[in-house]
Tab-separated table of C-alpha atoms in Angstrom:
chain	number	residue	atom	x	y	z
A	1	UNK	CA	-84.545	98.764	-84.289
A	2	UNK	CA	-83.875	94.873	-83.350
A	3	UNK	CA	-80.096	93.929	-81.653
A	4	UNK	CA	-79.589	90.824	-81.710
A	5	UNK	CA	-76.373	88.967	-78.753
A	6	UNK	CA	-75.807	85.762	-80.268
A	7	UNK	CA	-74.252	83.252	-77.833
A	8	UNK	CA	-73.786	79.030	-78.476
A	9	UNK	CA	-76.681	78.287	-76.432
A	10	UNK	CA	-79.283	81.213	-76.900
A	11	UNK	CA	-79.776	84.244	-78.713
A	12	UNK	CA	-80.744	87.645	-76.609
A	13	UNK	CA	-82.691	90.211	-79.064
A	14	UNK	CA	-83.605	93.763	-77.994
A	15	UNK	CA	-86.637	95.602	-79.559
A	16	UNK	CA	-87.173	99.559	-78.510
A	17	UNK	CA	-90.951	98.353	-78.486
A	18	UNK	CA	-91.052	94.669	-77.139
A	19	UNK	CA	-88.144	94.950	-74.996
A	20	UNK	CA	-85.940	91.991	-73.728
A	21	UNK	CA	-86.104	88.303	-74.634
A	22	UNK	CA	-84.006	85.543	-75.307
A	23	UNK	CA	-84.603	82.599	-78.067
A	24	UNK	CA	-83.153	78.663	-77.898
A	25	UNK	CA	-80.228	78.638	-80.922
A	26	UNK	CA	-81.806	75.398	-81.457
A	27	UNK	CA	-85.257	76.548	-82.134
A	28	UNK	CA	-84.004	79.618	-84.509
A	29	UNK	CA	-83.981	80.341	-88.337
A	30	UNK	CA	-82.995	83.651	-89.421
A	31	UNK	CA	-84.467	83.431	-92.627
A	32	UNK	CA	-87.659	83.924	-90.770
A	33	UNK	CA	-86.726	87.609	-90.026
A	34	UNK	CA	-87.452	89.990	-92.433
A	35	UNK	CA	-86.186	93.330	-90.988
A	36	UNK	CA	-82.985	94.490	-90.492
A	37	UNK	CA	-81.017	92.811	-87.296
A	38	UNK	CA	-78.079	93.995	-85.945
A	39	UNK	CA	-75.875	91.778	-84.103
A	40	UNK	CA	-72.859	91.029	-82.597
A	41	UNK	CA	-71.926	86.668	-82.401
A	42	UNK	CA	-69.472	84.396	-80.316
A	43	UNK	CA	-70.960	81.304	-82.014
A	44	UNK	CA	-69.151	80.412	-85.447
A	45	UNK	CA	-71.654	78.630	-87.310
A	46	UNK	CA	-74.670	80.781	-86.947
A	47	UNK	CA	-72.001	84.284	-87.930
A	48	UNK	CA	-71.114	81.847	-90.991
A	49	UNK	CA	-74.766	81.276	-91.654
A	50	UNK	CA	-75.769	85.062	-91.117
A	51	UNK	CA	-72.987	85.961	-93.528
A	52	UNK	CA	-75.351	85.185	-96.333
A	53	UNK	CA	-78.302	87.010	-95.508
A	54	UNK	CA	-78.347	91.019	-96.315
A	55	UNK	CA	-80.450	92.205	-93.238
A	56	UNK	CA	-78.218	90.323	-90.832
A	57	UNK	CA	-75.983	93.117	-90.273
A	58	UNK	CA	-72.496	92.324	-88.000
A	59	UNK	CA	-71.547	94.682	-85.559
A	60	UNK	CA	-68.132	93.333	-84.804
A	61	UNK	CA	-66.555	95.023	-87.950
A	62	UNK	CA	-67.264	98.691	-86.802
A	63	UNK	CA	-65.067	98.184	-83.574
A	64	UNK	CA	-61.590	99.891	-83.605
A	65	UNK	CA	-60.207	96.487	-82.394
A	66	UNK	CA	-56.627	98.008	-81.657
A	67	UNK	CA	-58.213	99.671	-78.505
A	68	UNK	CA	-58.652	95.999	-77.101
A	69	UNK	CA	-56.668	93.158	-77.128
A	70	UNK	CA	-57.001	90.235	-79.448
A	71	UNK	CA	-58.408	87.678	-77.963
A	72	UNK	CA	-60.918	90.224	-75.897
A	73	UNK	CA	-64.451	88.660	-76.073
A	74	UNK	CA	-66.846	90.548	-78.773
A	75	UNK	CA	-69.727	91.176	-75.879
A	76	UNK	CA	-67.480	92.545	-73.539
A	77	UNK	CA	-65.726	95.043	-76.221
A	78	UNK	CA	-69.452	96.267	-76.431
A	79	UNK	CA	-70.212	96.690	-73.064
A	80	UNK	CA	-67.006	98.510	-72.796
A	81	UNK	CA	-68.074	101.172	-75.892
A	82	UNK	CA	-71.179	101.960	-73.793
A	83	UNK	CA	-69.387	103.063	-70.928
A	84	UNK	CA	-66.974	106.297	-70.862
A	85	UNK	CA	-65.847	106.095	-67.051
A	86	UNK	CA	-66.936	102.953	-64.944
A	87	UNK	CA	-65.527	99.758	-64.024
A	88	UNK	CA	-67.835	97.133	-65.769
A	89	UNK	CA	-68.565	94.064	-63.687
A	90	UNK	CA	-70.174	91.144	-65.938
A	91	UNK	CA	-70.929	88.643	-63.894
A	92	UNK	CA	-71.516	85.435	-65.647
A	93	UNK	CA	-70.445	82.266	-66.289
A	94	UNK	CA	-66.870	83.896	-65.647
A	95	UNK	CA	-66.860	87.510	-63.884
A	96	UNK	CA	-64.939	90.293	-66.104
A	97	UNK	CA	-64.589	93.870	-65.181
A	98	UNK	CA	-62.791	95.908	-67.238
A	99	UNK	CA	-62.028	99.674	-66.685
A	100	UNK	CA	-62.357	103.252	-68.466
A	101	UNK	CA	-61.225	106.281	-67.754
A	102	UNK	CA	-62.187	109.255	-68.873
A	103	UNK	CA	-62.958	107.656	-72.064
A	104	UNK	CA	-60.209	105.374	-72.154
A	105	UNK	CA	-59.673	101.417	-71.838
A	106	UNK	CA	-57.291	101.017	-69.075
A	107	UNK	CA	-57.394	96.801	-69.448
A	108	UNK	CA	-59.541	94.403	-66.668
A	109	UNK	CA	-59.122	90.660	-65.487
A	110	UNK	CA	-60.967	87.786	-65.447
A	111	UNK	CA	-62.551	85.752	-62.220
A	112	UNK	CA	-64.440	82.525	-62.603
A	113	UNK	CA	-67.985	83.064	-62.248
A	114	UNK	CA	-70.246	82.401	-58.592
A	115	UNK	CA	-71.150	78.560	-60.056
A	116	UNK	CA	-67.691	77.367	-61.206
A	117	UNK	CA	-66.292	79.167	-58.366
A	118	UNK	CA	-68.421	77.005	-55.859
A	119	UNK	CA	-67.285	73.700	-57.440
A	120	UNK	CA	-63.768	74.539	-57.787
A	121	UNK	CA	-63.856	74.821	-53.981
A	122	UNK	CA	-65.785	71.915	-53.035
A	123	UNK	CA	-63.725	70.038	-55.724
A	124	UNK	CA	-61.156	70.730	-53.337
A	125	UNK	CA	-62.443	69.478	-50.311
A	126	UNK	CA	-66.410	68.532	-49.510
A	127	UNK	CA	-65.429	70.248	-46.226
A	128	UNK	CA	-65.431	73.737	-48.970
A	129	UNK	CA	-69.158	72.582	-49.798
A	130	UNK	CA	-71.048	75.951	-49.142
A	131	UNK	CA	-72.781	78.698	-50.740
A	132	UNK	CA	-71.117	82.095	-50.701
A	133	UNK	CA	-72.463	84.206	-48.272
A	134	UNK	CA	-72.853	87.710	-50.086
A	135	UNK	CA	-73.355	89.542	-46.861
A	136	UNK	CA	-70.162	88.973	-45.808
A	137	UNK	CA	-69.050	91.770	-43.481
A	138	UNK	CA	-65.942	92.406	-45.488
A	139	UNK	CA	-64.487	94.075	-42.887
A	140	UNK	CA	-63.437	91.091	-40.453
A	141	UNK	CA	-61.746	88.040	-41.639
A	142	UNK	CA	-63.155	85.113	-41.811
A	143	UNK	CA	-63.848	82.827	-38.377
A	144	UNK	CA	-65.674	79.963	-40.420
A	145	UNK	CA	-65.519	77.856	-43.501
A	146	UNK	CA	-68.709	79.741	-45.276
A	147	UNK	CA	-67.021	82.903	-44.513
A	148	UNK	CA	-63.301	81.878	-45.296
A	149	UNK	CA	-64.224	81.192	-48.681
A	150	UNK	CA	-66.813	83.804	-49.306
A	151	UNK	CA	-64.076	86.295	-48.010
A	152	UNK	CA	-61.376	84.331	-50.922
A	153	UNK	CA	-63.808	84.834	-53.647
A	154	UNK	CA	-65.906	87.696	-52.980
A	155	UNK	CA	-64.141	90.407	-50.413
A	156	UNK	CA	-61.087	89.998	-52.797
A	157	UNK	CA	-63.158	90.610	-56.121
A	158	UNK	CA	-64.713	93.551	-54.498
A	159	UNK	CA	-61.899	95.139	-52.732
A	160	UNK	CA	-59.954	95.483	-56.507
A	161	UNK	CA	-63.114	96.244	-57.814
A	162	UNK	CA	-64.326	99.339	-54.933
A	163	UNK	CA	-59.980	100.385	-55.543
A	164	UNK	CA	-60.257	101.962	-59.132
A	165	UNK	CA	-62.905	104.541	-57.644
A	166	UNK	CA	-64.997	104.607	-60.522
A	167	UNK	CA	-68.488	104.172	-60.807
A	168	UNK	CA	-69.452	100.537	-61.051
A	169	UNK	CA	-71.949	99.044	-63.511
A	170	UNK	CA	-72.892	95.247	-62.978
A	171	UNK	CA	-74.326	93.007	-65.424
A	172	UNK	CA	-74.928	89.903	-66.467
A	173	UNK	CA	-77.283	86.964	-64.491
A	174	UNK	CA	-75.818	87.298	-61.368
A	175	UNK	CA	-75.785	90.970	-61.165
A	176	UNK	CA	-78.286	91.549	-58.408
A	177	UNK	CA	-76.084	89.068	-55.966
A	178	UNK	CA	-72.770	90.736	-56.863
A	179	UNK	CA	-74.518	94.406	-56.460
A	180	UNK	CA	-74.877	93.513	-52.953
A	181	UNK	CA	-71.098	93.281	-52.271
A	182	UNK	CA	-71.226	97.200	-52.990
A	183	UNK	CA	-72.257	100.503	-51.320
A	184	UNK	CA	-72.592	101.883	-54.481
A	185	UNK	CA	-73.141	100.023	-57.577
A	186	UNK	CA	-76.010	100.211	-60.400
A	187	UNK	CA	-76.966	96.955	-62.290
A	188	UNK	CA	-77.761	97.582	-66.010
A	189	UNK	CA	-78.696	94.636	-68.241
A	190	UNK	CA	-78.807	96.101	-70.661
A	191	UNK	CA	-75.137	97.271	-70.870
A	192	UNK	CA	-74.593	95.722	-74.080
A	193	UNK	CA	-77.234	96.391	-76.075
A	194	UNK	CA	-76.604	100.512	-75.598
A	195	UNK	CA	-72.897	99.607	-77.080
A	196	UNK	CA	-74.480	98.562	-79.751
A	197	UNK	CA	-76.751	101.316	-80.425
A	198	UNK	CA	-73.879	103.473	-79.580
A	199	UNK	CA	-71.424	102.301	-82.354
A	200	UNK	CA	-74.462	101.697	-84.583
A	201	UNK	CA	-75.005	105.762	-84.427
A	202	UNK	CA	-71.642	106.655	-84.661
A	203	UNK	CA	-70.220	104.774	-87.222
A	204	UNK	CA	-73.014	103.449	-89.296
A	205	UNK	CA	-75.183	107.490	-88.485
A	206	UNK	CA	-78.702	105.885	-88.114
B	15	UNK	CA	-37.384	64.512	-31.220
B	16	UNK	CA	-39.588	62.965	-34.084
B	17	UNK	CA	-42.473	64.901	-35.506
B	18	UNK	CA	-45.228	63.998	-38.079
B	19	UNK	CA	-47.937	65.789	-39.815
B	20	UNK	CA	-50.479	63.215	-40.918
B	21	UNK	CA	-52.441	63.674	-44.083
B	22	UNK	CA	-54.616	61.607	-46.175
B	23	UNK	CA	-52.299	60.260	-48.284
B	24	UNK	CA	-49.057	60.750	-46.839
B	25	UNK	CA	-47.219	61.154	-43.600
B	26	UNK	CA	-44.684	63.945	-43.135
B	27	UNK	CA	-41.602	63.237	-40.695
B	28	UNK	CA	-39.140	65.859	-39.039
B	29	UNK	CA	-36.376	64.821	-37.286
B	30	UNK	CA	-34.090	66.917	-35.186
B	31	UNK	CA	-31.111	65.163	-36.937
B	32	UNK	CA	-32.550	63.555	-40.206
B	33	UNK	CA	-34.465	66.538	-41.057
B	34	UNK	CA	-37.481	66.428	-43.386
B	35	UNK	CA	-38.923	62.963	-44.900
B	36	UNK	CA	-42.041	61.782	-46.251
B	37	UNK	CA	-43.910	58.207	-46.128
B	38	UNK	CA	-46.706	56.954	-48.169
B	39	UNK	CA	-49.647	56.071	-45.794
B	40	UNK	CA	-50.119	52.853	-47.453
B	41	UNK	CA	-46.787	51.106	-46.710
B	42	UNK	CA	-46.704	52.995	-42.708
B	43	UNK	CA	-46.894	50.622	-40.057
B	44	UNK	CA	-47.075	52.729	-36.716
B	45	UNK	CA	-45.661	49.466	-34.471
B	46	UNK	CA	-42.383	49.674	-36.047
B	47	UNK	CA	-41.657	52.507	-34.433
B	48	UNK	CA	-40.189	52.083	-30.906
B	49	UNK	CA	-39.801	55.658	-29.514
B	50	UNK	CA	-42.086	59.082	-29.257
B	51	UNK	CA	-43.470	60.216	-32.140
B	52	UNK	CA	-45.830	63.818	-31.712
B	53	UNK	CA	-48.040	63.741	-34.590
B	54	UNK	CA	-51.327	65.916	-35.667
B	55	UNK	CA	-53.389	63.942	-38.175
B	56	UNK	CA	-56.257	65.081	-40.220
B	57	UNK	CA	-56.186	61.125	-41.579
B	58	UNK	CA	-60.066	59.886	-39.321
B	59	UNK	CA	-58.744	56.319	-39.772
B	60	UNK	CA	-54.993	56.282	-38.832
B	61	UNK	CA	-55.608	58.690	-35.678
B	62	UNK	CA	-57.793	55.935	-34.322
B	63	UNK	CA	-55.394	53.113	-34.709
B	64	UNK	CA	-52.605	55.428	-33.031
B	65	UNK	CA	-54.853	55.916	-30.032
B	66	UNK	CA	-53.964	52.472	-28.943
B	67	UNK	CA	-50.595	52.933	-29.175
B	68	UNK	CA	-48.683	54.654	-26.019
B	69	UNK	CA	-45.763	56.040	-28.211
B	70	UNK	CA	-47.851	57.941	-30.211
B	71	UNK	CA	-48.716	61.389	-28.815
B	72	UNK	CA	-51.833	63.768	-30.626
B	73	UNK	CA	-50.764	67.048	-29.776
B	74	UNK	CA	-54.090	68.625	-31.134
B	75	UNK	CA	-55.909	68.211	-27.832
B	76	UNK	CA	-53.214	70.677	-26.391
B	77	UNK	CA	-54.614	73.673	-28.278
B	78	UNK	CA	-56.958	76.162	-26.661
B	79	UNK	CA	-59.651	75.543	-29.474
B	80	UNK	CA	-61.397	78.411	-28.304
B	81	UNK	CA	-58.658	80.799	-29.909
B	82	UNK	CA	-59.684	79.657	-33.534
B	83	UNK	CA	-63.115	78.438	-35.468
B	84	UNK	CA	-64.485	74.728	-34.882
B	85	UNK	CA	-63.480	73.862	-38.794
B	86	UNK	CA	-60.526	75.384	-39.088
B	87	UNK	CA	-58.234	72.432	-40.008
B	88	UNK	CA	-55.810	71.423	-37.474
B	89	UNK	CA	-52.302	71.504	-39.828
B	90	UNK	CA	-53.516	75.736	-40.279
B	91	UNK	CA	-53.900	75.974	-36.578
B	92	UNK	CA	-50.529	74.474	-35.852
B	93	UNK	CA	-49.102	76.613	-38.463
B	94	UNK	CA	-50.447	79.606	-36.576
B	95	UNK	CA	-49.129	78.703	-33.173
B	96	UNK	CA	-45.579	79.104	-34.714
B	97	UNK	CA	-46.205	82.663	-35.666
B	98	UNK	CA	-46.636	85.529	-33.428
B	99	UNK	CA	-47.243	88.895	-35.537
B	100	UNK	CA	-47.670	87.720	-39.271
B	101	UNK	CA	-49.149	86.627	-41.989
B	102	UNK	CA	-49.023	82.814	-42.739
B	103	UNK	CA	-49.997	81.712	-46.284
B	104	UNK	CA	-50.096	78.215	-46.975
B	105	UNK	CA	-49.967	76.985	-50.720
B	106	UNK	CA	-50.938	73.654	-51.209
B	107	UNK	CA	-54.366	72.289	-52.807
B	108	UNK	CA	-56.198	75.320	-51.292
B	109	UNK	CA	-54.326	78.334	-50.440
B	110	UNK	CA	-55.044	79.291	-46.645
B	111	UNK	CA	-54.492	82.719	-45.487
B	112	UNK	CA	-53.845	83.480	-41.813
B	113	UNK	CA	-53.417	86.334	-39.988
B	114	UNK	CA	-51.973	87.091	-36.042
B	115	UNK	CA	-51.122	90.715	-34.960
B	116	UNK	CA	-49.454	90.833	-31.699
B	117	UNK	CA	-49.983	87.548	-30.946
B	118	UNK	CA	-53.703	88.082	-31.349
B	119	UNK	CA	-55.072	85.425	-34.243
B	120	UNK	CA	-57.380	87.476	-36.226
B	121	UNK	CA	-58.966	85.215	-38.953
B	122	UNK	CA	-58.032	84.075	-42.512
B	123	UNK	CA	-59.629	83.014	-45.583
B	124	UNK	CA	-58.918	80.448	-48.311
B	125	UNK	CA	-58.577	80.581	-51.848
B	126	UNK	CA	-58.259	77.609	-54.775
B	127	UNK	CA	-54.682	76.238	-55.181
B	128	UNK	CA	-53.056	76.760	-58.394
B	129	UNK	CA	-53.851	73.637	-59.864
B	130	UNK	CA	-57.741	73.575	-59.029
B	131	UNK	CA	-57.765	77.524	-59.874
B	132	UNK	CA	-56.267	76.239	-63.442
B	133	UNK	CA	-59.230	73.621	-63.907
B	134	UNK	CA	-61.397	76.093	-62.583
B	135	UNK	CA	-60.515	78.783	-65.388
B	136	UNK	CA	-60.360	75.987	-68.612
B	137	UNK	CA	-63.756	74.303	-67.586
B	138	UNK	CA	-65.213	77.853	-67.610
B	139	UNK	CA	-63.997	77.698	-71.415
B	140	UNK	CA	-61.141	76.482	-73.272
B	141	UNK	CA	-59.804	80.385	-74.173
B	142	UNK	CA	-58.445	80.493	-70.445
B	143	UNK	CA	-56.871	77.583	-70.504
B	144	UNK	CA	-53.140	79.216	-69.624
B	145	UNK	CA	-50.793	78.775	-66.933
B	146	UNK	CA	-50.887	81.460	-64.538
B	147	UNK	CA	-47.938	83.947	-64.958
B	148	UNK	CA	-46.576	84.517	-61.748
B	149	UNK	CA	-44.191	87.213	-63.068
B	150	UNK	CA	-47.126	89.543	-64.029
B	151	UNK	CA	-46.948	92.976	-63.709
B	152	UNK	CA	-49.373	93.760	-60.744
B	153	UNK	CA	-49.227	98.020	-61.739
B	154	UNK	CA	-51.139	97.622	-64.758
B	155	UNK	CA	-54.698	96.328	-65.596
B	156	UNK	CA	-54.414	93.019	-67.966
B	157	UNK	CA	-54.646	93.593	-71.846
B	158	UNK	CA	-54.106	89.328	-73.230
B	159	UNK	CA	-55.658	86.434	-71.801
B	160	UNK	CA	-52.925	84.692	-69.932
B	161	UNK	CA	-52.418	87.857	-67.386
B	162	UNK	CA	-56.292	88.733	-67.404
B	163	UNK	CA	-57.089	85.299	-65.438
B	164	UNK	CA	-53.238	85.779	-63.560
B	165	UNK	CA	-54.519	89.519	-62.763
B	166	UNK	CA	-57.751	87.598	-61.312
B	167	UNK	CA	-56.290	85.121	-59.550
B	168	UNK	CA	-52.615	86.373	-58.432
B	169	UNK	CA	-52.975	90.068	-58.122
B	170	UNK	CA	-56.296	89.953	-56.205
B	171	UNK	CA	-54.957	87.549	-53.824
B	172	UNK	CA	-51.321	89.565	-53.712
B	173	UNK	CA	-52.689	92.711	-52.596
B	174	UNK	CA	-55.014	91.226	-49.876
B	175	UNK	CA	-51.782	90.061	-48.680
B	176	UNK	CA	-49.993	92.815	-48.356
B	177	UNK	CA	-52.771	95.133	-47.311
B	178	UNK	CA	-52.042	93.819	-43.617
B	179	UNK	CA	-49.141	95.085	-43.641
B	180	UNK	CA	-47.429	91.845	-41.510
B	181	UNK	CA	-44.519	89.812	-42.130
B	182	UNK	CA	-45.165	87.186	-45.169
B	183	UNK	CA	-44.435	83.825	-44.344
B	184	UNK	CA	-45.234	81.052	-46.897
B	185	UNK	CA	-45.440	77.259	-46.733
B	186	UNK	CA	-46.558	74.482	-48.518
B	187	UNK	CA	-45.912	72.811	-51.947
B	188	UNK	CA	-46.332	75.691	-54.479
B	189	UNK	CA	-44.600	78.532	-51.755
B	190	UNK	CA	-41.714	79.031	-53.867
B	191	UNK	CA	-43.772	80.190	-56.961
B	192	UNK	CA	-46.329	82.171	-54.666
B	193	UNK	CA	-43.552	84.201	-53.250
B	194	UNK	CA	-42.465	85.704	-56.717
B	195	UNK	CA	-45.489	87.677	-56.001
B	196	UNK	CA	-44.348	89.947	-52.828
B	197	UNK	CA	-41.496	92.398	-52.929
B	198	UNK	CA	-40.775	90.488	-49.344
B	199	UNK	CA	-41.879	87.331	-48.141
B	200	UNK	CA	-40.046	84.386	-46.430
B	201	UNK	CA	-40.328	80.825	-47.408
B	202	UNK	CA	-40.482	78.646	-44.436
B	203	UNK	CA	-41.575	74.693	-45.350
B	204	UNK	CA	-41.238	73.896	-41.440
B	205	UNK	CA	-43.745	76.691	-39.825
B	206	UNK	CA	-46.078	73.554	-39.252
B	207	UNK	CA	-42.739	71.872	-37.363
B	208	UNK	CA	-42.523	74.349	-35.453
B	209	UNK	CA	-45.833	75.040	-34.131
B	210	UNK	CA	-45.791	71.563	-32.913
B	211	UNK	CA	-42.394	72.482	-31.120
B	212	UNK	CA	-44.078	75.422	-29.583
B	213	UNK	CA	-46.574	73.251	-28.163
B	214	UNK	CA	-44.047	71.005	-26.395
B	215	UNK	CA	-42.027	73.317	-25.089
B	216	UNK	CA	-44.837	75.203	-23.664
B	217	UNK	CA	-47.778	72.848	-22.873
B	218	UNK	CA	-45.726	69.298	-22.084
B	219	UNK	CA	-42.845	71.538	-20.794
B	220	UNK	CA	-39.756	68.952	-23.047
């Protein structure tokens, strides 16, 4: 079975046999695929253009979308369905963890992500120009400018994260650094992709 | 007694009988005036052209350094001298975050100001491009846009606060707005004032 995560810049496809990889939007023509692809799309013109082909098949419909709110992001609704109790760190672009319990969607909140983090800081002052130290000792406040905003961004994401006492799933590209702000945390990739093959059994019974 | 906080763009004046009053540091002319003025400055180019003049009295070089961290701006350590068992947050560009128990100074941290918090979220992508709501309810988990950056931003912050379990005391431009967000803080635009009096009561014995 081939999913398909359709972003503006890059689609991410998962094969049971080949795995993980990613392909340029650019590059891409669907018309080149000839088995069935399921999928799930934040980029408007390549859903419109999928629209017309019959073994493009869109995810997005089978959600029960009153469980989320409406202007929830598609990818994070499915890496929400694979999860039935766990906080679910994605840490991107922007960071968003969002919570279930015991099966149900208790809400989350957004942080900006480790790279527009950094420049909002140093936007503020060059004297904020530094990379966040992930081995903070979150313990002690900060007694210099590397810690005092490592210990603003990162001690205060995982503090609210560590207070919900769930498990705690990280994914997305920066997983691996944010993993290390926790005693406890597992990094799954592939988070997503076993929403989709989640709804895709329950609703659609393949 | 006359009183100024020097920044990079402007110079901030208290005056036992005027009160509070602010000067652009374009027009300011130190010469013209005749009697003592205590002043910290953070402004490279202004502190050296007060050096030559008598009437003009740095009171940084009065602080036992060794008490706080060699970066730690000198406006945040003067707000700390005024405070004895608390927590001192400053709101302005960056939001600093002090803490002294028992007259012990402990450490802070620093988080974005609103403003550069704002850019930070909308260049991230223009669905959080929202005004933080400062009224949020911190209980519950965001479920819309608008609170799920707020949550990330507000809440986060919030609870680190109160987690210390001090006395709140907030300064700087956006203090009135930040202290919708505690069940009990105190707004107090002079703590940096009063630092400085501290320090001339104590160290030049006036």
């Amino acid at each position: 079975m081939l999913l398909c995560d359709i972003g503006n810049t890059s689609l991410h496809f998962y094969d049971d046999e080949k795995g993980e990889y990613k392909e340029s939007v650019v590059a891409f023509d669907p018309s080149t695929f000839l088995e069935k692809v399921y999928y799930i799309s934040v980029n408007a013109k390549l859903s419109k253009e999928l629209k017309n082909l019959d073994n493009w098949i869109d995810l997005a419909p089978l959600i029960q979308r009153n469980k989320y709110y409406e202007t929830m992001g598609i990818d994070r609704i499915f890496a929400v369905e694979a999860t039935s109790h766990g906080v679910i760190v994605d840490a991107g672009s922007a960071v968003t963890v969002d919570v279930v319990r015991d099966g149900v969607y208790e809400g989350g909140f957004i942080s900006p992500g480790k790279h527009a983090m950094q420049k909002c800081y140093s936007d503020i002052s060059p004297a904020l120009e530094y990379p966040f130290n992930f081995e903070l000792n979150q313990k002690n406040l900060a007694k210099n400018s590397q810690d005092a905003i490592s210990y603003g961004y990162l001690k205060l994401l995982a503090s609210e994260i560590c207070s919900y006492d769930l498990p705690i799933i990280l994914t997305g590209g920066d997983a691996e650094e944010f993993a290390q702000l926790f005693f406890d945390a597992r990094v799954n990739k592939r988070v997503l992709f076993e929403g989709m093959q989640k709804i895709i059994e329950q609703v659609l019974e393949i």
